[in-house]
Amino acid sequence: VIICHCAVVGDRQVAEAVRQGVTTTAQLCRTTGAGQDCGSCVFAVRRALCDHRAAATEQAVVQTVGVDVAAS
Ligand code: FES
């Protein structure tokens, strides 16, 4: 799914950026190029960042604790 049409940045690129340690919207925009032209995608970019950060945090908890919170 394309999130930023100006820079053609999709959900996969956001997920990869989060895996590489991006934690803020500004970092994500600098890293991927999203949100730096018309700016209409910034809220969608932020939402995608939050979704992927939450998923990454949940996965880290599962790996650390060994319990799948979503499955329990
Ligand atoms: S749609 Fe992202 S900057 Fe225009």
Coordinates of C-alpha atoms and ligand atoms in Angstrom, one line a residue:
V1 CA 0.0 0.0 0.0
I2 CA 1.4 3.4 -1.0
I3 CA 1.3 5.9 1.8
C4 CA 3.2 8.8 0.2
H5 CA 2.3 9.2 -3.4
C6 CA 4.7 12.0 -4.1
A7 CA 7.8 9.9 -3.0
V8 CA 6.1 6.5 -3.7
V9 CA 6.7 5.3 -0.2
G10 CA 4.8 2.3 0.9
D11 CA 4.0 0.4 4.0
R12 CA 6.9 -2.0 3.5
Q13 CA 9.4 0.8 3.5
V14 CA 7.9 2.1 6.7
A15 CA 8.2 -1.4 8.3
E16 CA 11.8 -1.7 7.1
A17 CA 12.6 1.8 8.5
V18 CA 11.2 0.8 11.9
R19 CA 13.3 -2.4 11.8
Q20 CA 16.3 -0.3 11.3
G21 CA 15.6 1.8 14.3
V22 CA 13.5 4.7 13.1
T23 CA 11.3 5.9 16.0
T24 CA 9.9 9.4 15.0
T25 CA 7.9 10.8 12.1
A26 CA 10.7 13.2 11.3
Q27 CA 13.3 10.4 11.1
L28 CA 10.9 8.4 9.0
C29 CA 10.3 11.2 6.6
R30 CA 14.1 11.9 6.3
T31 CA 14.9 8.2 5.8
T32 CA 12.2 7.4 3.3
G33 CA 11.5 10.8 1.6
A34 CA 7.9 10.6 2.6
G35 CA 6.0 13.7 3.6
Q36 CA 8.5 16.1 2.1
D37 CA 6.6 17.4 -1.0
C38 CA 2.9 18.2 -0.7
G39 CA 2.7 17.0 3.0
S40 CA -0.8 15.5 2.6
C41 CA 0.4 12.1 3.7
V42 CA 2.1 13.1 7.0
F43 CA -0.8 11.8 9.2
A44 CA -0.9 8.5 7.3
V45 CA 2.9 8.3 7.6
R46 CA 2.6 8.9 11.3
R47 CA -0.1 6.3 11.7
A48 CA 1.9 3.7 9.8
L49 CA 4.9 4.4 12.0
C50 CA 2.8 4.0 15.1
D51 CA 1.3 0.7 13.8
H52 CA 4.7 -0.7 12.9
R53 CA 6.3 0.4 16.2
A54 CA 3.5 -1.3 18.1
A55 CA 3.9 -4.5 16.2
A56 CA 7.7 -4.4 16.6
T57 CA 7.3 -3.8 20.4
E58 CA 4.9 -6.7 20.7
Q59 CA 7.3 -8.9 18.8
A60 CA 10.1 -7.9 21.1
V61 CA 8.0 -8.7 24.1
V62 CA 7.2 -12.1 22.7
Q63 CA 10.9 -12.8 22.0
T64 CA 11.9 -11.6 25.5
V65 CA 9.1 -13.2 27.6
G66 CA 8.2 -16.0 25.3
V67 CA 4.5 -15.4 25.5
D68 CA 2.4 -14.3 22.6
V69 CA 0.2 -11.6 24.2
A70 CA -2.1 -11.5 21.1
A71 CA -2.6 -15.2 21.1
S72 CA -3.4 -15.4 24.9
Ligands
FES1 S1 1.8 12.4 -0.7 FE1 3.5 12.4 0.6 S2 4.5 14.3 0.3 FE2 2.8 14.3 -1.1

